[in-house]
Amino acid sequence: MSLLLSLFVGFLFGSAVYLLLQRRRFDTLLGFAILSNAVNLAILTGSGWSKETQPPILNNNYEKVKETGAYISTVSPDQYADPIPQALILTAIVIGFALISFLMVLAAELTQRESEEKESAQ
Amino acid sequence: MVFTGIGLIHLTWLTLGWSKEAPLTETLPWIPAAGLNLDFWLDGPALFYTWLVYGIGFLVIQYAGHYMKPDDSPWRFYSVMLVFLSAMLGLVLARDFLLMFIFWEVTSLTSFLLIGHWHHLPEARKGARRALLITGMGGLSLMAGIAFLAVVMIQVTGEFSLRMDDVWAAREAISEHPLITTALVLMLIGALTKSAQFPFHFWLPGAMKAPTPVSALLHAATMVKAGIYLLGRMYPAFGDEILWLIIAGGAGVMSMLVGGYLAIVSTDIKALLAYSTVSQLGLLTSYYGFGFGRLESDHLLKLDLLLVASHALFKAGLFMLCGVIDHGTHTRDWKRLGGLRRKMPVTAALTIAGCISMAGLPFSLGFVAKKIFLEASAQLESAPFILGEALLAGSLAASVLTVGYCFIVAIKPFFGKPREQDLYDHAHGGSFGFLFAPGLLIGLCILGGLYVPALEKPIAALTNTEFYAYKSYFTIAWFPKIDWLFWASLIMYVILGPLILVWQDFFDAIYQKSGQAKPFLGFSDRFFDVWVANFAAMIGAAAKPAHHQTTLAILFGVMLILCGAAIATAPFPAISLPQPSLDIAVAAMLIAMAAAGVVMAVIKRRVYTRIISVGLSGLAVGAIFVVYKAPDLALTQLLVELAVLLMFLGMAARLKTIWQEEAAAIPRNKFAAGAAVALGLLAAGVTFIAASSEPSVTWSSRPSPEAYYLTNAFYPETPGAHSGGGNNAVNVTLVDFRALDTFGEVIVLVVAALGVFSVLMLRMRGRVEEPTITIDRADAKLFLLKILGGVVSILCAVYAVVLFLAGHQMPGGGFIAGLLAAIVVLPFLVTFRPLRDFYPHVLMGWGILAAAGIGIQPALSGEEFLKSAFGTFTIPIYGELKLSTALVFDIGVFLIVLAVTLSLMKLFATRTYKDAEEEEREESAA
């Protein structure tokens, strides 16, 4: 799985680089959108995958230890997917969204202004 | 006003209980590992300056109530003003040089904001920029000086401490160290820039474009005194260095001369007062300089507080009176005023009293101050060569200039014939409230002068701490000893001062003749308008190539080299082909789908095709997240992709022709393909190595963070310990364990949204508002769609609420619910007339307030910031409900995400919509 995903991340990343290096504004925007997906996937892939793990939703799998009053998870933490990269990526997705909106506005603004200048020059 | 009033009351209480033997101290750990603490103390000088900050702050804010008009954005003004006051308070209460530096910088920044308060005036912006540049530069210098001092302290005493008393105690040892002069010079530069001392004096007059309360508070009474305060804090450690005398004494005397001269030739009363501040601060600076070599002996230097107090009182008062004159006559040019004593008698009387104090005439605090100063400068016997004599001569000459400009301010606007009848006729005095603050300040100044002996005790009490030893070197009395100094003063006041008043024209003529090369000012103009601008342009040109692709290519190149080298040397993990399974098959299918989308996006030409292809690949990535056991991520990704898709489409509706032309006109970059292959391989390699490697850190003593988060997400593993109370470990991590990170991230969102908004505001400026449109006509055709849309919207809205509430236990939460709600609400916001002018920005504020507010509550009770608590409630029908304070934090996140997403999407949707309408209208017109 990791191999498959790694190759896919490489593919996404390469495509993003290709678009970003074009001297066209619209291509840059698309490239950026793909790039943020590539990076998020790369982090998730880095956290590893195994067939047996469950999503990090605990479903009340707890047991109270009578002697100490402590709660012990009945499922070992190894049985869940790592929540940290997921939390990181979740915010990264939303921030990536804010960033691309900012880029879009800038690009739209520049494009519009240039075309208006061209019109007024004619 | 209420804040400062409470502060004053508290301060009075503190003062009553204050004793010099045991100053109040307060230490809060900040970065204990690095030896950094928030060390505050309230010793004598700190107490004095606290009074200064609070007292004058209170009066200035009272005065500002009369000065600021409702359309001057008073809320912004008062908030920044209060931030400034707090920073100033921190500055004088800091026990540690480093901590003081931090507050120092905050005062510089708030000063910048306050000078530029009327930011529609180019002059105000220019003045603010200059002030920030100079004081910012000085701040850097101060920081470097403190760093050198820290090095010296570590090498000499063996431990890291920048506490003032530690530095003073180590005075003898550190004075031997070779680096100490560097530290001294750098710190002195910091002090001189802050106090607008020669050669950095030119920012202060520019700062006078600020509203007058700001000038009175920052640039007369408090902030510029921070430099003087720093000198006072440095003196016990550095007072024996010869450089101390040369720099502080020299710069001070030069500032007195230059400031005095420029004040005489200024016709704007406020500028005149600004230059007089330069000159008076020069007096304070040189006074410290004159303390050179007297550390061991008891001496008069300790009377600095009296000097500072007298200057703060009369200068703040005079500035306020200048504001009154400005309000009453709408000019500050004394060449246009005259005879105003009949129109504004109280103002005139107060101004004259203030000037008496400023000139140092008898019966005022200024007189005592001037006397102390001149005696100090006359007793520079330990100075080498003729330095002492030169400085004394300079001080005397500067005093003459001082008398001269004081006479100008006191006499020119108020006596003689009105110079412009029109202005005179319309002049009016200030109300009682307007004149209250300046009256009180100047009254105190005169009262202090009349009862000088009464001041001796409090001053002795304040300064009689270990390092501020005070001895009655001479008695403070308002009647001077008859010695040569007495005669010198007499000549100054009675003959030379009035002569300057008469000969002002002569000085003016010289000044005007010097034309562009105005002495002491021409340089600063050239410095800012030419050098700084050129330098900025140069940096800009170097950092900004013609196309962003160049920058990107450099970045990618560096990345390729560095990461490539790291990969080449790292052992590559063994590649094992995966066992065929259902998961793999699903993943492969999704990958194929996403890859197809990306390929389409790269090779296709039509704008819409490419947008939808990218959207498709994004949705497929969301599905991959499911395979990767990240349901929260999948939901977020799907919603974000949807939002991005909507925005892309909205934008394309407007710009697709331009972009298609662009694609046709600009050929593809051939070099990019090679770069793409290389970087793609690199990224694949890095990811694969990362995924295959075991963590190099072994968690022998404590569990790994993810294991901790998982085992403590719902119940604490050890009884009584902290836990999140949620089954969804990702959500608990976000809103509880790592809530501070999340808080920072949502702030980033807000900043981005505001950035987008301001770019669009730039566009809107100066444009005719697009006509509001009626939508009923257009929507009639889409009746069925509308109904369907409404049903779906309501379902989605309900689902958003469910997602939000379930978030702590099941996939969902503030981020996801916020995104979904935004997508649902958007159409209403665009089409529903009453909501069309609603800007969601206000929701952002509420969100931040909710998130920060719930976070501060545990911090106040001594817990960590943002630490959560939860309780279990039983609700009929629903059953047991666990409510955590993290839920409120999540509400904050929800509101912010909703508002940000809405405001971003609305901008695109609204404008497209209007543009389409316009097109339609144009068509029908044609």
JSON list of C-alpha atoms in Angstrom, two decimals, chain B residues 450-594:
[
{"chain": "B", "resi": 450, "resn": "LEU", "atom": "CA", "xyz": [6.47, 76.79, 45.07]},
{"chain": "B", "resi": 451, "resn": "TYR", "atom": "CA", "xyz": [6.81, 73.99, 47.58]},
{"chain": "B", "resi": 452, "resn": "VAL", "atom": "CA", "xyz": [10.08, 72.47, 46.54]},
{"chain": "B", "resi": 453, "resn": "PRO", "atom": "CA", "xyz": [11.23, 71.52, 50.02]},
{"chain": "B", "resi": 454, "resn": "ALA", "atom": "CA", "xyz": [8.17, 69.36, 50.35]},
{"chain": "B", "resi": 455, "resn": "LEU", "atom": "CA", "xyz": [9.37, 67.29, 47.40]},
{"chain": "B", "resi": 456, "resn": "GLU", "atom": "CA", "xyz": [12.60, 66.38, 49.05]},
{"chain": "B", "resi": 457, "resn": "LYS", "atom": "CA", "xyz": [11.18, 63.62, 51.20]},
{"chain": "B", "resi": 458, "resn": "PRO", "atom": "CA", "xyz": [9.30, 61.64, 48.55]},
{"chain": "B", "resi": 459, "resn": "ILE", "atom": "CA", "xyz": [12.20, 61.88, 46.16]},
{"chain": "B", "resi": 460, "resn": "ALA", "atom": "CA", "xyz": [14.59, 60.71, 48.80]},
{"chain": "B", "resi": 461, "resn": "ALA", "atom": "CA", "xyz": [12.25, 57.86, 49.60]},
{"chain": "B", "resi": 462, "resn": "LEU", "atom": "CA", "xyz": [11.96, 56.81, 45.99]},
{"chain": "B", "resi": 463, "resn": "THR", "atom": "CA", "xyz": [15.64, 56.93, 45.21]},
{"chain": "B", "resi": 464, "resn": "ASN", "atom": "CA", "xyz": [17.16, 55.78, 48.43]},
{"chain": "B", "resi": 465, "resn": "THR", "atom": "CA", "xyz": [17.49, 52.20, 47.37]},
{"chain": "B", "resi": 466, "resn": "GLU", "atom": "CA", "xyz": [20.79, 50.47, 47.16]},
{"chain": "B", "resi": 467, "resn": "PHE", "atom": "CA", "xyz": [21.78, 51.77, 43.78]},
{"chain": "B", "resi": 468, "resn": "TYR", "atom": "CA", "xyz": [19.92, 55.01, 43.89]},
{"chain": "B", "resi": 469, "resn": "ALA", "atom": "CA", "xyz": [21.63, 56.42, 46.91]},
{"chain": "B", "resi": 470, "resn": "TYR", "atom": "CA", "xyz": [20.58, 59.94, 47.57]},
{"chain": "B", "resi": 471, "resn": "LYS", "atom": "CA", "xyz": [22.11, 62.45, 49.83]},
{"chain": "B", "resi": 472, "resn": "SER", "atom": "CA", "xyz": [21.15, 66.03, 50.28]},
{"chain": "B", "resi": 473, "resn": "TYR", "atom": "CA", "xyz": [24.03, 67.24, 48.24]},
{"chain": "B", "resi": 474, "resn": "PHE", "atom": "CA", "xyz": [22.40, 70.58, 48.18]},
{"chain": "B", "resi": 475, "resn": "THR", "atom": "CA", "xyz": [19.07, 71.70, 49.44]},
{"chain": "B", "resi": 476, "resn": "ILE", "atom": "CA", "xyz": [16.35, 71.98, 46.91]},
{"chain": "B", "resi": 477, "resn": "ALA", "atom": "CA", "xyz": [14.99, 75.43, 47.38]},
{"chain": "B", "resi": 478, "resn": "TRP", "atom": "CA", "xyz": [13.37, 77.77, 45.04]},
{"chain": "B", "resi": 479, "resn": "PHE", "atom": "CA", "xyz": [15.59, 80.64, 45.96]},
{"chain": "B", "resi": 480, "resn": "PRO", "atom": "CA", "xyz": [18.96, 80.22, 44.26]},
{"chain": "B", "resi": 481, "resn": "LYS", "atom": "CA", "xyz": [22.35, 80.72, 45.77]},
{"chain": "B", "resi": 482, "resn": "ILE", "atom": "CA", "xyz": [23.85, 83.93, 44.48]},
{"chain": "B", "resi": 483, "resn": "ASP", "atom": "CA", "xyz": [26.88, 82.70, 42.61]},
{"chain": "B", "resi": 484, "resn": "TRP", "atom": "CA", "xyz": [28.12, 82.94, 39.05]},
{"chain": "B", "resi": 485, "resn": "LEU", "atom": "CA", "xyz": [25.40, 80.54, 37.94]},
{"chain": "B", "resi": 486, "resn": "PHE", "atom": "CA", "xyz": [22.81, 82.89, 39.30]},
{"chain": "B", "resi": 487, "resn": "TRP", "atom": "CA", "xyz": [24.22, 85.74, 37.26]},
{"chain": "B", "resi": 488, "resn": "ALA", "atom": "CA", "xyz": [24.46, 83.60, 34.18]},
{"chain": "B", "resi": 489, "resn": "SER", "atom": "CA", "xyz": [20.82, 82.67, 34.54]},
{"chain": "B", "resi": 490, "resn": "LEU", "atom": "CA", "xyz": [19.84, 86.24, 35.06]},
{"chain": "B", "resi": 491, "resn": "ILE", "atom": "CA", "xyz": [21.57, 87.35, 31.88]},
{"chain": "B", "resi": 492, "resn": "MET", "atom": "CA", "xyz": [19.93, 84.48, 30.08]},
{"chain": "B", "resi": 493, "resn": "TYR", "atom": "CA", "xyz": [16.41, 85.21, 31.21]},
{"chain": "B", "resi": 494, "resn": "VAL", "atom": "CA", "xyz": [16.42, 88.96, 31.20]},
{"chain": "B", "resi": 495, "resn": "ILE", "atom": "CA", "xyz": [18.59, 89.84, 28.22]},
{"chain": "B", "resi": 496, "resn": "LEU", "atom": "CA", "xyz": [19.31, 86.97, 25.84]},
{"chain": "B", "resi": 497, "resn": "GLY", "atom": "CA", "xyz": [15.87, 85.36, 25.90]},
{"chain": "B", "resi": 498, "resn": "PRO", "atom": "CA", "xyz": [13.93, 88.44, 24.91]},
{"chain": "B", "resi": 499, "resn": "LEU", "atom": "CA", "xyz": [16.59, 89.23, 22.34]},
{"chain": "B", "resi": 500, "resn": "ILE", "atom": "CA", "xyz": [15.85, 85.96, 20.61]},
{"chain": "B", "resi": 501, "resn": "LEU", "atom": "CA", "xyz": [12.18, 86.82, 20.65]},
{"chain": "B", "resi": 502, "resn": "VAL", "atom": "CA", "xyz": [12.92, 90.07, 18.90]},
{"chain": "B", "resi": 503, "resn": "TRP", "atom": "CA", "xyz": [15.38, 88.58, 16.53]},
{"chain": "B", "resi": 504, "resn": "GLN", "atom": "CA", "xyz": [13.31, 85.57, 15.57]},
{"chain": "B", "resi": 505, "resn": "ASP", "atom": "CA", "xyz": [13.03, 87.02, 12.10]},
{"chain": "B", "resi": 506, "resn": "PHE", "atom": "CA", "xyz": [16.77, 87.02, 11.84]},
{"chain": "B", "resi": 507, "resn": "PHE", "atom": "CA", "xyz": [17.02, 83.31, 12.72]},
{"chain": "B", "resi": 508, "resn": "ASP", "atom": "CA", "xyz": [14.16, 82.60, 10.42]},
{"chain": "B", "resi": 509, "resn": "ALA", "atom": "CA", "xyz": [15.88, 84.39, 7.57]},
{"chain": "B", "resi": 510, "resn": "ILE", "atom": "CA", "xyz": [19.01, 82.31, 8.00]},
{"chain": "B", "resi": 511, "resn": "TYR", "atom": "CA", "xyz": [16.93, 79.17, 8.10]},
{"chain": "B", "resi": 512, "resn": "GLN", "atom": "CA", "xyz": [14.93, 80.07, 5.02]},
{"chain": "B", "resi": 513, "resn": "LYS", "atom": "CA", "xyz": [18.06, 81.05, 3.08]},
{"chain": "B", "resi": 514, "resn": "SER", "atom": "CA", "xyz": [19.63, 77.69, 3.67]},
{"chain": "B", "resi": 515, "resn": "GLY", "atom": "CA", "xyz": [16.90, 76.37, 1.36]},
{"chain": "B", "resi": 516, "resn": "GLN", "atom": "CA", "xyz": [16.85, 72.67, 0.66]},
{"chain": "B", "resi": 517, "resn": "ALA", "atom": "CA", "xyz": [19.95, 71.99, 2.72]},
{"chain": "B", "resi": 518, "resn": "LYS", "atom": "CA", "xyz": [18.15, 72.85, 5.91]},
{"chain": "B", "resi": 519, "resn": "PRO", "atom": "CA", "xyz": [20.67, 72.22, 8.60]},
{"chain": "B", "resi": 520, "resn": "PHE", "atom": "CA", "xyz": [19.97, 69.09, 10.66]},
{"chain": "B", "resi": 521, "resn": "LEU", "atom": "CA", "xyz": [16.84, 68.36, 8.67]},
{"chain": "B", "resi": 522, "resn": "GLY", "atom": "CA", "xyz": [17.90, 68.24, 5.04]},
{"chain": "B", "resi": 523, "resn": "PHE", "atom": "CA", "xyz": [19.90, 65.18, 5.83]},
{"chain": "B", "resi": 524, "resn": "SER", "atom": "CA", "xyz": [16.96, 63.32, 7.22]},
{"chain": "B", "resi": 525, "resn": "ASP", "atom": "CA", "xyz": [14.78, 64.11, 4.23]},
{"chain": "B", "resi": 526, "resn": "ARG", "atom": "CA", "xyz": [17.48, 62.92, 1.89]},
{"chain": "B", "resi": 527, "resn": "PHE", "atom": "CA", "xyz": [18.04, 59.88, 4.03]},
{"chain": "B", "resi": 528, "resn": "PHE", "atom": "CA", "xyz": [14.43, 58.83, 3.92]},
{"chain": "B", "resi": 529, "resn": "ASP", "atom": "CA", "xyz": [13.23, 59.99, 0.57]},
{"chain": "B", "resi": 530, "resn": "VAL", "atom": "CA", "xyz": [16.24, 58.93, -1.45]},
{"chain": "B", "resi": 531, "resn": "TRP", "atom": "CA", "xyz": [18.41, 56.44, 0.35]},
{"chain": "B", "resi": 532, "resn": "VAL", "atom": "CA", "xyz": [15.81, 54.37, 2.08]},
{"chain": "B", "resi": 533, "resn": "ALA", "atom": "CA", "xyz": [13.60, 54.34, -0.99]},
{"chain": "B", "resi": 534, "resn": "ASN", "atom": "CA", "xyz": [16.50, 53.30, -3.19]},
{"chain": "B", "resi": 535, "resn": "PHE", "atom": "CA", "xyz": [17.58, 50.64, -0.78]},
{"chain": "B", "resi": 536, "resn": "ALA", "atom": "CA", "xyz": [14.08, 49.23, -0.61]},
{"chain": "B", "resi": 537, "resn": "ALA", "atom": "CA", "xyz": [13.81, 49.25, -4.40]},
{"chain": "B", "resi": 538, "resn": "MET", "atom": "CA", "xyz": [17.15, 47.47, -4.65]},
{"chain": "B", "resi": 539, "resn": "ILE", "atom": "CA", "xyz": [16.14, 44.72, -2.25]},
{"chain": "B", "resi": 540, "resn": "GLY", "atom": "CA", "xyz": [12.81, 44.44, -4.00]},
{"chain": "B", "resi": 541, "resn": "ALA", "atom": "CA", "xyz": [14.42, 44.10, -7.41]},
{"chain": "B", "resi": 542, "resn": "ALA", "atom": "CA", "xyz": [16.81, 41.43, -6.16]},
{"chain": "B", "resi": 543, "resn": "ALA", "atom": "CA", "xyz": [14.11, 39.42, -4.45]},
{"chain": "B", "resi": 544, "resn": "LYS", "atom": "CA", "xyz": [11.42, 39.66, -7.09]},
{"chain": "B", "resi": 545, "resn": "PRO", "atom": "CA", "xyz": [12.19, 38.27, -10.51]},
{"chain": "B", "resi": 546, "resn": "ALA", "atom": "CA", "xyz": [9.95, 39.04, -13.43]},
{"chain": "B", "resi": 547, "resn": "HIS", "atom": "CA", "xyz": [7.98, 35.80, -13.09]},
{"chain": "B", "resi": 548, "resn": "HIS", "atom": "CA", "xyz": [7.18, 33.70, -10.09]},
{"chain": "B", "resi": 549, "resn": "GLN", "atom": "CA", "xyz": [8.31, 30.68, -12.04]},
{"chain": "B", "resi": 550, "resn": "THR", "atom": "CA", "xyz": [11.90, 31.82, -11.59]},
{"chain": "B", "resi": 551, "resn": "THR", "atom": "CA", "xyz": [11.50, 31.89, -7.85]},
{"chain": "B", "resi": 552, "resn": "LEU", "atom": "CA", "xyz": [9.78, 28.53, -7.88]},
{"chain": "B", "resi": 553, "resn": "ALA", "atom": "CA", "xyz": [12.47, 27.03, -10.08]},
{"chain": "B", "resi": 554, "resn": "ILE", "atom": "CA", "xyz": [15.12, 28.14, -7.60]},
{"chain": "B", "resi": 555, "resn": "LEU", "atom": "CA", "xyz": [13.14, 26.67, -4.70]},
{"chain": "B", "resi": 556, "resn": "PHE", "atom": "CA", "xyz": [12.54, 23.40, -6.50]},
{"chain": "B", "resi": 557, "resn": "GLY", "atom": "CA", "xyz": [16.19, 23.23, -7.51]},
{"chain": "B", "resi": 558, "resn": "VAL", "atom": "CA", "xyz": [17.39, 23.65, -3.96]},
{"chain": "B", "resi": 559, "resn": "MET", "atom": "CA", "xyz": [14.86, 21.10, -2.80]},
{"chain": "B", "resi": 560, "resn": "LEU", "atom": "CA", "xyz": [16.00, 18.64, -5.44]},
{"chain": "B", "resi": 561, "resn": "ILE", "atom": "CA", "xyz": [19.66, 19.01, -4.50]},
{"chain": "B", "resi": 562, "resn": "LEU", "atom": "CA", "xyz": [19.22, 18.85, -0.73]},
{"chain": "B", "resi": 563, "resn": "CYS", "atom": "CA", "xyz": [16.57, 16.13, -0.56]},
{"chain": "B", "resi": 564, "resn": "GLY", "atom": "CA", "xyz": [18.16, 14.24, -3.42]},
{"chain": "B", "resi": 565, "resn": "ALA", "atom": "CA", "xyz": [21.48, 14.15, -1.58]},
{"chain": "B", "resi": 566, "resn": "ALA", "atom": "CA", "xyz": [19.74, 12.99, 1.59]},
{"chain": "B", "resi": 567, "resn": "ILE", "atom": "CA", "xyz": [17.92, 10.21, -0.26]},
{"chain": "B", "resi": 568, "resn": "ALA", "atom": "CA", "xyz": [20.97, 9.10, -2.17]},
{"chain": "B", "resi": 569, "resn": "THR", "atom": "CA", "xyz": [22.90, 8.56, 1.05]},
{"chain": "B", "resi": 570, "resn": "ALA", "atom": "CA", "xyz": [20.03, 7.03, 3.02]},
{"chain": "B", "resi": 571, "resn": "PRO", "atom": "CA", "xyz": [19.54, 3.24, 2.91]},
{"chain": "B", "resi": 572, "resn": "PHE", "atom": "CA", "xyz": [16.60, 2.62, 0.65]},
{"chain": "B", "resi": 573, "resn": "PRO", "atom": "CA", "xyz": [14.01, 0.26, 2.14]},
{"chain": "B", "resi": 574, "resn": "ALA", "atom": "CA", "xyz": [13.36, -3.04, 0.48]},
{"chain": "B", "resi": 575, "resn": "ILE", "atom": "CA", "xyz": [10.51, -2.90, -1.95]},
{"chain": "B", "resi": 576, "resn": "SER", "atom": "CA", "xyz": [8.05, -5.72, -1.46]},
{"chain": "B", "resi": 577, "resn": "LEU", "atom": "CA", "xyz": [5.14, -6.06, -3.76]},
{"chain": "B", "resi": 578, "resn": "PRO", "atom": "CA", "xyz": [1.88, -5.77, -1.86]},
{"chain": "B", "resi": 579, "resn": "GLN", "atom": "CA", "xyz": [-0.28, -8.78, -1.22]},
{"chain": "B", "resi": 580, "resn": "PRO", "atom": "CA", "xyz": [-3.36, -8.48, -3.36]},
{"chain": "B", "resi": 581, "resn": "SER", "atom": "CA", "xyz": [-6.35, -7.58, -1.19]},
{"chain": "B", "resi": 582, "resn": "LEU", "atom": "CA", "xyz": [-9.61, -5.73, -1.43]},
{"chain": "B", "resi": 583, "resn": "ASP", "atom": "CA", "xyz": [-8.14, -2.60, 0.14]},
{"chain": "B", "resi": 584, "resn": "ILE", "atom": "CA", "xyz": [-5.33, -2.52, -2.36]},
{"chain": "B", "resi": 585, "resn": "ALA", "atom": "CA", "xyz": [-7.74, -2.97, -5.22]},
{"chain": "B", "resi": 586, "resn": "VAL", "atom": "CA", "xyz": [-9.98, -0.16, -4.00]},
{"chain": "B", "resi": 587, "resn": "ALA", "atom": "CA", "xyz": [-6.99, 2.10, -3.46]},
{"chain": "B", "resi": 588, "resn": "ALA", "atom": "CA", "xyz": [-5.61, 1.31, -6.90]},
{"chain": "B", "resi": 589, "resn": "MET", "atom": "CA", "xyz": [-8.94, 2.12, -8.47]},
{"chain": "B", "resi": 590, "resn": "LEU", "atom": "CA", "xyz": [-9.21, 5.43, -6.66]},
{"chain": "B", "resi": 591, "resn": "ILE", "atom": "CA", "xyz": [-5.65, 6.28, -7.55]},
{"chain": "B", "resi": 592, "resn": "ALA", "atom": "CA", "xyz": [-6.35, 5.56, -11.18]},
{"chain": "B", "resi": 593, "resn": "MET", "atom": "CA", "xyz": [-9.36, 7.86, -11.00]},
{"chain": "B", "resi": 594, "resn": "ALA", "atom": "CA", "xyz": [-7.43, 10.66, -9.37]}
]
